[in-house]
Amino acid sequence: MDTAAGDADLSFDQLLELERRAAERQGGGEAGGGDGGDGEAGGDGDDRDSIVLPWWQHPVNIVTLVFTAAIVAAMIGWMVGDAGAEIEHNEVDVGFLQDMRVHHEQAVLMGFIYRGLPDTDPGLRTLAAGIVRGQSLEVGRMIQLLRSFGEAEANETGTAMAWMGMSHDLDHMPGMASEDELDRLGRAAGADADRAFVELMTEHHRSGISMASYAAEHAANAEVRKMAAAMAHGQQEEIVELAGELD
């Protein structure tokens, strides 16, 4: 009989038995190693009777492969299922992220304008730099969240704050500075620029706090709620700092 073909037809139990018998013979051969003649004869007989299993038929390797395959299959199934799962969100999540993005972008613009004005307060310039940096990072995170939801990165309706039960033109949300106000800020200098910046940013923040507080309570996504709550808290603290710089 073809030994290789016979090995392929062995059952798992038979493979285990062969492995056990091979181990016993190996142990017997080592024990008889002190007698050169008998040891060699026994060794020749053992070699003739033993069956060398391919690696893929070795019982230990089979168990290892089956166990590893089960783990890999489970991981792949989890990843596929997780990738296909829709991330929980509602109209508040989407509306808040889209509209607050616009709100933040104007705050960043005002910070840049103020930072370029002459003879302004050093403390306010530092605060303005913090607003520019912080709100720019938040804009990036809001865009990432919208992408993960499979939603548009910007409000394409032209109507803002519908998610709060309101209706405003996107460029005229509460707290947003008008073009004239931005122009006046850009022409100011010294103490006049300080006051204009504090007034505009304070009003801007107050509206932002209202939006963020609503989202923190009504958004469906846990990360959006957490972000909104942090925004509301942070902007309230910045209002206090803005006022303190003018005292």
PDB file of C-alpha atoms in Angstrom:
ATOM      1  CA  MET A   1       0.000   0.000   0.000  1.00  0.00           C
ATOM      2  CA  ASP A   2       1.165   3.532  -0.715  1.00  0.00           C
ATOM      3  CA  THR A   3       2.128   4.872   2.741  1.00  0.00           C
ATOM      4  CA  ALA A   4       1.612   8.552   1.826  1.00  0.00           C
ATOM      5  CA  ALA A   5      -1.871   7.806   0.489  1.00  0.00           C
ATOM      6  CA  GLY A   6      -2.705   5.731   3.575  1.00  0.00           C
ATOM      7  CA  ASP A   7      -1.619   8.571   5.884  1.00  0.00           C
ATOM      8  CA  ALA A   8      -3.977  10.985   4.191  1.00  0.00           C
ATOM      9  CA  ASP A   9      -6.932   8.685   5.021  1.00  0.00           C
ATOM     10  CA  LEU A  10      -6.129   8.399   8.734  1.00  0.00           C
ATOM     11  CA  SER A  11      -8.723   9.698  11.171  1.00  0.00           C
ATOM     12  CA  PHE A  12      -7.878  12.240  13.861  1.00  0.00           C
ATOM     13  CA  ASP A  13      -8.018   9.523  16.582  1.00  0.00           C
ATOM     14  CA  GLN A  14      -5.719   7.319  14.538  1.00  0.00           C
ATOM     15  CA  LEU A  15      -3.278  10.152  14.176  1.00  0.00           C
ATOM     16  CA  LEU A  16      -3.258  10.666  17.931  1.00  0.00           C
ATOM     17  CA  GLU A  17      -2.611   6.927  18.480  1.00  0.00           C
ATOM     18  CA  LEU A  18       0.257   6.949  15.980  1.00  0.00           C
ATOM     19  CA  GLU A  19       1.738   9.955  17.711  1.00  0.00           C
ATOM     20  CA  ARG A  20       1.503   8.171  21.089  1.00  0.00           C
ATOM     21  CA  ARG A  21       3.095   4.980  19.725  1.00  0.00           C
ATOM     22  CA  ALA A  22       5.884   6.948  18.085  1.00  0.00           C
ATOM     23  CA  ALA A  23       6.615   8.687  21.393  1.00  0.00           C
ATOM     24  CA  GLU A  24       6.738   5.335  23.230  1.00  0.00           C
ATOM     25  CA  ARG A  25       9.091   3.844  20.661  1.00  0.00           C
ATOM     26  CA  GLN A  26      11.340   6.865  20.856  1.00  0.00           C
ATOM     27  CA  GLY A  27      11.492   6.544  24.625  1.00  0.00           C
ATOM     28  CA  GLY A  28      12.295   2.818  24.359  1.00  0.00           C
ATOM     29  CA  GLY A  29      15.048   3.510  21.863  1.00  0.00           C
ATOM     30  CA  GLU A  30      16.706   6.035  24.170  1.00  0.00           C
ATOM     31  CA  ALA A  31      16.499   3.614  27.097  1.00  0.00           C
ATOM     32  CA  GLY A  32      18.256   0.860  25.108  1.00  0.00           C
ATOM     33  CA  GLY A  33      20.965   3.151  23.819  1.00  0.00           C
ATOM     34  CA  GLY A  34      23.521   1.775  26.313  1.00  0.00           C
ATOM     35  CA  ASP A  35      23.694  -1.603  24.515  1.00  0.00           C
ATOM     36  CA  GLY A  36      25.286  -0.877  21.205  1.00  0.00           C
ATOM     37  CA  GLY A  37      24.165  -4.034  19.390  1.00  0.00           C
ATOM     38  CA  ASP A  38      20.665  -4.361  20.763  1.00  0.00           C
ATOM     39  CA  GLY A  39      20.170  -0.623  20.588  1.00  0.00           C
ATOM     40  CA  GLU A  40      21.022  -0.506  16.954  1.00  0.00           C
ATOM     41  CA  ALA A  41      18.839  -3.482  16.175  1.00  0.00           C
ATOM     42  CA  GLY A  42      15.952  -2.035  18.099  1.00  0.00           C
ATOM     43  CA  GLY A  43      16.528   1.244  16.410  1.00  0.00           C
ATOM     44  CA  ASP A  44      16.359  -0.341  12.976  1.00  0.00           C
ATOM     45  CA  GLY A  45      13.112  -2.063  13.848  1.00  0.00           C
ATOM     46  CA  ASP A  46      11.611   1.176  15.208  1.00  0.00           C
ATOM     47  CA  ASP A  47      12.594   3.076  12.079  1.00  0.00           C
ATOM     48  CA  ARG A  48      10.868   0.499   9.905  1.00  0.00           C
ATOM     49  CA  ASP A  49       7.663   0.555  11.996  1.00  0.00           C
ATOM     50  CA  SER A  50       7.437   4.332  12.590  1.00  0.00           C
ATOM     51  CA  ILE A  51       5.373   6.634  10.409  1.00  0.00           C
ATOM     52  CA  VAL A  52       6.603  10.184   9.820  1.00  0.00           C
ATOM     53  CA  LEU A  53       3.561  12.444   9.610  1.00  0.00           C
ATOM     54  CA  PRO A  54       3.433  15.476   7.326  1.00  0.00           C
ATOM     55  CA  TRP A  55       3.309  18.701   9.350  1.00  0.00           C
ATOM     56  CA  TRP A  56      -0.314  19.265   8.370  1.00  0.00           C
ATOM     57  CA  GLN A  57      -1.316  15.871   9.839  1.00  0.00           C
ATOM     58  CA  HIS A  58       0.481  16.309  13.147  1.00  0.00           C
ATOM     59  CA  PRO A  59      -2.257  16.426  15.852  1.00  0.00           C
ATOM     60  CA  VAL A  60      -0.762  19.379  17.686  1.00  0.00           C
ATOM     61  CA  ASN A  61      -0.460  21.384  14.469  1.00  0.00           C
ATOM     62  CA  ILE A  62      -4.038  20.516  13.502  1.00  0.00           C
ATOM     63  CA  VAL A  63      -5.408  21.748  16.836  1.00  0.00           C
ATOM     64  CA  THR A  64      -3.311  24.928  16.572  1.00  0.00           C
ATOM     65  CA  LEU A  65      -4.478  25.640  13.029  1.00  0.00           C
ATOM     66  CA  VAL A  66      -8.147  25.073  13.882  1.00  0.00           C
ATOM     67  CA  PHE A  67      -7.907  27.331  16.933  1.00  0.00           C
ATOM     68  CA  THR A  68      -6.083  30.081  15.019  1.00  0.00           C
ATOM     69  CA  ALA A  69      -8.548  29.920  12.126  1.00  0.00           C
ATOM     70  CA  ALA A  70     -11.453  30.286  14.535  1.00  0.00           C
ATOM     71  CA  ILE A  71      -9.917  33.407  16.106  1.00  0.00           C
ATOM     72  CA  VAL A  72      -9.128  34.997  12.730  1.00  0.00           C
ATOM     73  CA  ALA A  73     -12.640  34.277  11.444  1.00  0.00           C
ATOM     74  CA  ALA A  74     -14.163  35.829  14.539  1.00  0.00           C
ATOM     75  CA  MET A  75     -12.004  38.965  14.181  1.00  0.00           C
ATOM     76  CA  ILE A  76     -12.838  39.346  10.491  1.00  0.00           C
ATOM     77  CA  GLY A  77     -16.525  38.941  11.223  1.00  0.00           C
ATOM     78  CA  TRP A  78     -16.361  41.602  13.931  1.00  0.00           C
ATOM     79  CA  MET A  79     -14.500  44.061  11.705  1.00  0.00           C
ATOM     80  CA  VAL A  80     -16.869  43.568   8.770  1.00  0.00           C
ATOM     81  CA  GLY A  81     -19.890  43.941  10.991  1.00  0.00           C
ATOM     82  CA  ASP A  82     -18.478  47.026  12.700  1.00  0.00           C
ATOM     83  CA  ALA A  83     -17.550  48.695   9.399  1.00  0.00           C
ATOM     84  CA  GLY A  84     -21.019  48.129   8.036  1.00  0.00           C
ATOM     85  CA  ALA A  85     -22.786  49.406  11.143  1.00  0.00           C
ATOM     86  CA  GLU A  86     -24.366  52.845  10.899  1.00  0.00           C
ATOM     87  CA  ILE A  87     -23.060  55.250  13.532  1.00  0.00           C
ATOM     88  CA  GLU A  88     -25.880  56.513  15.699  1.00  0.00           C
ATOM     89  CA  HIS A  89     -26.823  60.115  14.988  1.00  0.00           C
ATOM     90  CA  ASN A  90     -29.883  62.285  14.383  1.00  0.00           C
ATOM     91  CA  GLU A  91     -30.738  65.636  12.827  1.00  0.00           C
ATOM     92  CA  VAL A  92     -29.402  67.485  15.863  1.00  0.00           C
ATOM     93  CA  ASP A  93     -25.982  65.862  15.492  1.00  0.00           C
ATOM     94  CA  VAL A  94     -25.818  66.759  11.810  1.00  0.00           C
ATOM     95  CA  GLY A  95     -27.308  70.250  12.094  1.00  0.00           C
ATOM     96  CA  PHE A  96     -25.165  71.181  15.064  1.00  0.00           C
ATOM     97  CA  LEU A  97     -21.932  70.052  13.425  1.00  0.00           C
ATOM     98  CA  GLN A  98     -22.704  71.768  10.121  1.00  0.00           C
ATOM     99  CA  ASP A  99     -23.875  75.063  11.643  1.00  0.00           C
ATOM    100  CA  MET A 100     -21.286  75.203  14.400  1.00  0.00           C
ATOM    101  CA  ARG A 101     -18.623  74.699  11.762  1.00  0.00           C
ATOM    102  CA  VAL A 102     -19.747  77.977  10.121  1.00  0.00           C
ATOM    103  CA  HIS A 103     -19.899  79.644  13.536  1.00  0.00           C
ATOM    104  CA  HIS A 104     -16.386  78.509  14.407  1.00  0.00           C
ATOM    105  CA  GLU A 105     -14.964  79.566  11.067  1.00  0.00           C
ATOM    106  CA  GLN A 106     -16.065  83.154  11.685  1.00  0.00           C
ATOM    107  CA  ALA A 107     -14.565  83.104  15.183  1.00  0.00           C
ATOM    108  CA  VAL A 108     -11.274  81.974  13.643  1.00  0.00           C
ATOM    109  CA  LEU A 109     -11.539  84.802  11.094  1.00  0.00           C
ATOM    110  CA  MET A 110     -12.125  87.412  13.809  1.00  0.00           C
ATOM    111  CA  GLY A 111      -9.147  86.076  15.733  1.00  0.00           C
ATOM    112  CA  PHE A 112      -6.929  86.420  12.674  1.00  0.00           C
ATOM    113  CA  ILE A 113      -8.188  89.958  11.983  1.00  0.00           C
ATOM    114  CA  TYR A 114      -7.573  91.078  15.543  1.00  0.00           C
ATOM    115  CA  ARG A 115      -4.121  89.510  15.683  1.00  0.00           C
ATOM    116  CA  GLY A 116      -3.088  91.632  12.712  1.00  0.00           C
ATOM    117  CA  LEU A 117      -4.150  94.983  14.241  1.00  0.00           C
ATOM    118  CA  PRO A 118      -1.600  97.458  15.686  1.00  0.00           C
ATOM    119  CA  ASP A 119      -1.101  98.391  19.339  1.00  0.00           C
ATOM    120  CA  THR A 120      -3.482  95.796  20.748  1.00  0.00           C
ATOM    121  CA  ASP A 121      -3.442  94.228  24.212  1.00  0.00           C
ATOM    122  CA  PRO A 122      -0.871  91.390  24.577  1.00  0.00           C
ATOM    123  CA  GLY A 123      -3.200  89.347  26.776  1.00  0.00           C
ATOM    124  CA  LEU A 124      -6.034  89.631  24.279  1.00  0.00           C
ATOM    125  CA  ARG A 125      -3.715  88.693  21.437  1.00  0.00           C
ATOM    126  CA  THR A 126      -2.766  85.533  23.323  1.00  0.00           C
ATOM    127  CA  LEU A 127      -6.426  84.755  23.973  1.00  0.00           C
ATOM    128  CA  ALA A 128      -7.256  85.352  20.308  1.00  0.00           C
ATOM    129  CA  ALA A 129      -4.488  82.957  19.282  1.00  0.00           C
ATOM    130  CA  GLY A 130      -5.982  80.317  21.573  1.00  0.00           C
ATOM    131  CA  ILE A 131      -9.411  80.785  20.004  1.00  0.00           C
ATOM    132  CA  VAL A 132      -7.963  80.462  16.503  1.00  0.00           C
ATOM    133  CA  ARG A 133      -6.076  77.309  17.360  1.00  0.00           C
ATOM    134  CA  GLY A 134      -8.795  75.641  19.428  1.00  0.00           C
ATOM    135  CA  GLN A 135     -11.706  76.331  17.118  1.00  0.00           C
ATOM    136  CA  SER A 136      -9.700  75.349  14.043  1.00  0.00           C
ATOM    137  CA  LEU A 137      -9.060  71.944  15.613  1.00  0.00           C
ATOM    138  CA  GLU A 138     -12.745  71.606  16.492  1.00  0.00           C
ATOM    139  CA  VAL A 139     -13.734  72.415  12.904  1.00  0.00           C
ATOM    140  CA  GLY A 140     -11.530  69.568  11.735  1.00  0.00           C
ATOM    141  CA  ARG A 141     -13.093  67.160  14.210  1.00  0.00           C
ATOM    142  CA  MET A 142     -16.619  68.228  13.220  1.00  0.00           C
ATOM    143  CA  ILE A 143     -15.835  67.523   9.566  1.00  0.00           C
ATOM    144  CA  GLN A 144     -14.488  64.076  10.517  1.00  0.00           C
ATOM    145  CA  LEU A 145     -17.659  63.262  12.443  1.00  0.00           C
ATOM    146  CA  LEU A 146     -19.893  64.333   9.562  1.00  0.00           C
ATOM    147  CA  ARG A 147     -17.897  62.100   7.210  1.00  0.00           C
ATOM    148  CA  SER A 148     -18.217  59.173   9.602  1.00  0.00           C
ATOM    149  CA  PHE A 149     -21.990  59.708   9.650  1.00  0.00           C
ATOM    150  CA  GLY A 150     -22.081  59.729   5.845  1.00  0.00           C
ATOM    151  CA  GLU A 151     -23.491  63.261   5.925  1.00  0.00           C
ATOM    152  CA  ALA A 152     -22.579  66.430   4.013  1.00  0.00           C
ATOM    153  CA  GLU A 153     -19.683  68.363   5.506  1.00  0.00           C
ATOM    154  CA  ALA A 154     -21.532  71.675   5.123  1.00  0.00           C
ATOM    155  CA  ASN A 155     -25.095  72.900   5.472  1.00  0.00           C
ATOM    156  CA  GLU A 156     -26.316  72.910   1.886  1.00  0.00           C
ATOM    157  CA  THR A 157     -29.850  74.119   2.646  1.00  0.00           C
ATOM    158  CA  GLY A 158     -28.953  77.738   3.362  1.00  0.00           C
ATOM    159  CA  THR A 159     -31.187  77.626   6.445  1.00  0.00           C
ATOM    160  CA  ALA A 160     -29.485  77.348   9.808  1.00  0.00           C
ATOM    161  CA  MET A 161     -30.594  76.070  13.221  1.00  0.00           C
ATOM    162  CA  ALA A 162     -33.661  74.177  11.994  1.00  0.00           C
ATOM    163  CA  TRP A 163     -32.420  71.376  14.272  1.00  0.00           C
ATOM    164  CA  MET A 164     -33.178  73.742  17.182  1.00  0.00           C
ATOM    165  CA  GLY A 165     -36.652  74.550  15.900  1.00  0.00           C
ATOM    166  CA  MET A 166     -35.468  77.901  14.493  1.00  0.00           C
ATOM    167  CA  SER A 167     -34.915  79.305  11.047  1.00  0.00           C
ATOM    168  CA  HIS A 168     -32.068  81.670  10.224  1.00  0.00           C
ATOM    169  CA  ASP A 169     -30.078  82.460   7.133  1.00  0.00           C
ATOM    170  CA  LEU A 170     -26.831  80.533   7.399  1.00  0.00           C
ATOM    171  CA  ASP A 171     -24.713  83.692   7.329  1.00  0.00           C
ATOM    172  CA  HIS A 172     -26.910  85.455   9.868  1.00  0.00           C
ATOM    173  CA  MET A 173     -27.104  83.020  12.737  1.00  0.00           C
ATOM    174  CA  PRO A 174     -27.380  84.650  16.184  1.00  0.00           C
ATOM    175  CA  GLY A 175     -24.012  85.916  17.336  1.00  0.00           C
ATOM    176  CA  MET A 176     -22.516  86.115  13.856  1.00  0.00           C
ATOM    177  CA  ALA A 177     -20.789  89.415  13.114  1.00  0.00           C
ATOM    178  CA  SER A 178     -22.018  91.296  10.055  1.00  0.00           C
ATOM    179  CA  GLU A 179     -19.739  92.323   7.208  1.00  0.00           C
ATOM    180  CA  ASP A 180     -19.844  95.933   8.459  1.00  0.00           C
ATOM    181  CA  GLU A 181     -18.806  94.852  11.948  1.00  0.00           C
ATOM    182  CA  LEU A 182     -15.916  92.853  10.571  1.00  0.00           C
ATOM    183  CA  ASP A 183     -14.855  95.826   8.455  1.00  0.00           C
ATOM    184  CA  ARG A 184     -14.904  98.126  11.483  1.00  0.00           C
ATOM    185  CA  LEU A 185     -12.832  95.642  13.466  1.00  0.00           C
ATOM    186  CA  GLY A 186     -10.318  95.457  10.627  1.00  0.00           C
ATOM    187  CA  ARG A 187      -9.885  99.263  10.612  1.00  0.00           C
ATOM    188  CA  ALA A 188      -9.537  99.623  14.388  1.00  0.00           C
ATOM    189  CA  ALA A 189      -6.334  99.928  16.408  1.00  0.00           C
ATOM    190  CA  GLY A 190      -5.216 100.036  20.024  1.00  0.00           C
ATOM    191  CA  ALA A 191      -7.877 100.198  22.728  1.00  0.00           C
ATOM    192  CA  ASP A 192     -10.665 100.604  20.146  1.00  0.00           C
ATOM    193  CA  ALA A 193      -9.643  97.319  18.534  1.00  0.00           C
ATOM    194  CA  ASP A 194      -9.507  95.632  21.952  1.00  0.00           C
ATOM    195  CA  ARG A 195     -13.043  96.697  22.811  1.00  0.00           C
ATOM    196  CA  ALA A 196     -14.431  95.800  19.384  1.00  0.00           C
ATOM    197  CA  PHE A 197     -12.873  92.345  19.497  1.00  0.00           C
ATOM    198  CA  VAL A 198     -14.127  91.616  23.016  1.00  0.00           C
ATOM    199  CA  GLU A 199     -17.661  92.780  22.187  1.00  0.00           C
ATOM    200  CA  LEU A 200     -17.922  90.805  18.958  1.00  0.00           C
ATOM    201  CA  MET A 201     -16.352  87.626  20.337  1.00  0.00           C
ATOM    202  CA  THR A 202     -18.422  87.743  23.525  1.00  0.00           C
ATOM    203  CA  GLU A 203     -21.659  87.945  21.559  1.00  0.00           C
ATOM    204  CA  HIS A 204     -20.396  85.271  19.232  1.00  0.00           C
ATOM    205  CA  HIS A 205     -19.594  82.948  22.141  1.00  0.00           C
ATOM    206  CA  ARG A 206     -22.955  83.488  23.835  1.00  0.00           C
ATOM    207  CA  SER A 207     -24.764  82.252  20.762  1.00  0.00           C
ATOM    208  CA  GLY A 208     -22.336  79.380  20.418  1.00  0.00           C
ATOM    209  CA  ILE A 209     -23.011  78.364  24.019  1.00  0.00           C
ATOM    210  CA  SER A 210     -26.752  78.284  23.303  1.00  0.00           C
ATOM    211  CA  MET A 211     -26.230  76.026  20.284  1.00  0.00           C
ATOM    212  CA  ALA A 212     -23.774  73.752  22.059  1.00  0.00           C
ATOM    213  CA  SER A 213     -25.941  73.424  25.174  1.00  0.00           C
ATOM    214  CA  TYR A 214     -28.900  72.327  23.057  1.00  0.00           C
ATOM    215  CA  ALA A 215     -26.799  69.765  21.192  1.00  0.00           C
ATOM    216  CA  ALA A 216     -25.322  68.425  24.438  1.00  0.00           C
ATOM    217  CA  GLU A 217     -28.857  67.580  25.548  1.00  0.00           C
ATOM    218  CA  HIS A 218     -30.555  66.496  22.309  1.00  0.00           C
ATOM    219  CA  ALA A 219     -27.874  64.948  20.071  1.00  0.00           C
ATOM    220  CA  ALA A 220     -28.006  61.154  19.674  1.00  0.00           C
ATOM    221  CA  ASN A 221     -24.281  60.538  19.281  1.00  0.00           C
ATOM    222  CA  ALA A 222     -22.327  60.316  22.545  1.00  0.00           C
ATOM    223  CA  GLU A 223     -19.190  61.928  21.095  1.00  0.00           C
ATOM    224  CA  VAL A 224     -21.170  64.872  19.719  1.00  0.00           C
ATOM    225  CA  ARG A 225     -22.858  65.389  23.075  1.00  0.00           C
ATOM    226  CA  LYS A 226     -19.488  65.318  24.821  1.00  0.00           C
ATOM    227  CA  MET A 227     -17.950  67.733  22.328  1.00  0.00           C
ATOM    228  CA  ALA A 228     -20.890  70.128  22.571  1.00  0.00           C
ATOM    229  CA  ALA A 229     -20.763  70.159  26.367  1.00  0.00           C
ATOM    230  CA  ALA A 230     -17.030  70.881  26.286  1.00  0.00           C
ATOM    231  CA  MET A 231     -17.587  73.722  23.806  1.00  0.00           C
ATOM    232  CA  ALA A 232     -20.235  75.328  25.992  1.00  0.00           C
ATOM    233  CA  HIS A 233     -18.001  75.138  29.046  1.00  0.00           C
ATOM    234  CA  GLY A 234     -14.900  76.373  27.233  1.00  0.00           C
ATOM    235  CA  GLN A 235     -16.597  79.335  25.587  1.00  0.00           C
ATOM    236  CA  GLN A 236     -18.154  80.409  28.892  1.00  0.00           C
ATOM    237  CA  GLU A 237     -14.691  80.490  30.426  1.00  0.00           C
ATOM    238  CA  GLU A 238     -13.365  82.497  27.476  1.00  0.00           C
ATOM    239  CA  ILE A 239     -16.118  85.092  27.938  1.00  0.00           C
ATOM    240  CA  VAL A 240     -14.865  85.638  31.493  1.00  0.00           C
ATOM    241  CA  GLU A 241     -11.280  85.914  30.248  1.00  0.00           C
ATOM    242  CA  LEU A 242     -12.254  88.386  27.528  1.00  0.00           C
ATOM    243  CA  ALA A 243     -13.962  90.646  30.052  1.00  0.00           C
ATOM    244  CA  GLY A 244     -11.016  90.371  32.437  1.00  0.00           C
ATOM    245  CA  GLU A 245      -8.571  91.640  29.820  1.00  0.00           C
ATOM    246  CA  LEU A 246     -10.479  94.937  29.535  1.00  0.00           C
ATOM    247  CA  ASP A 247     -10.580  95.614  33.294  1.00  0.00           C
TER     248      ASP A 247
END
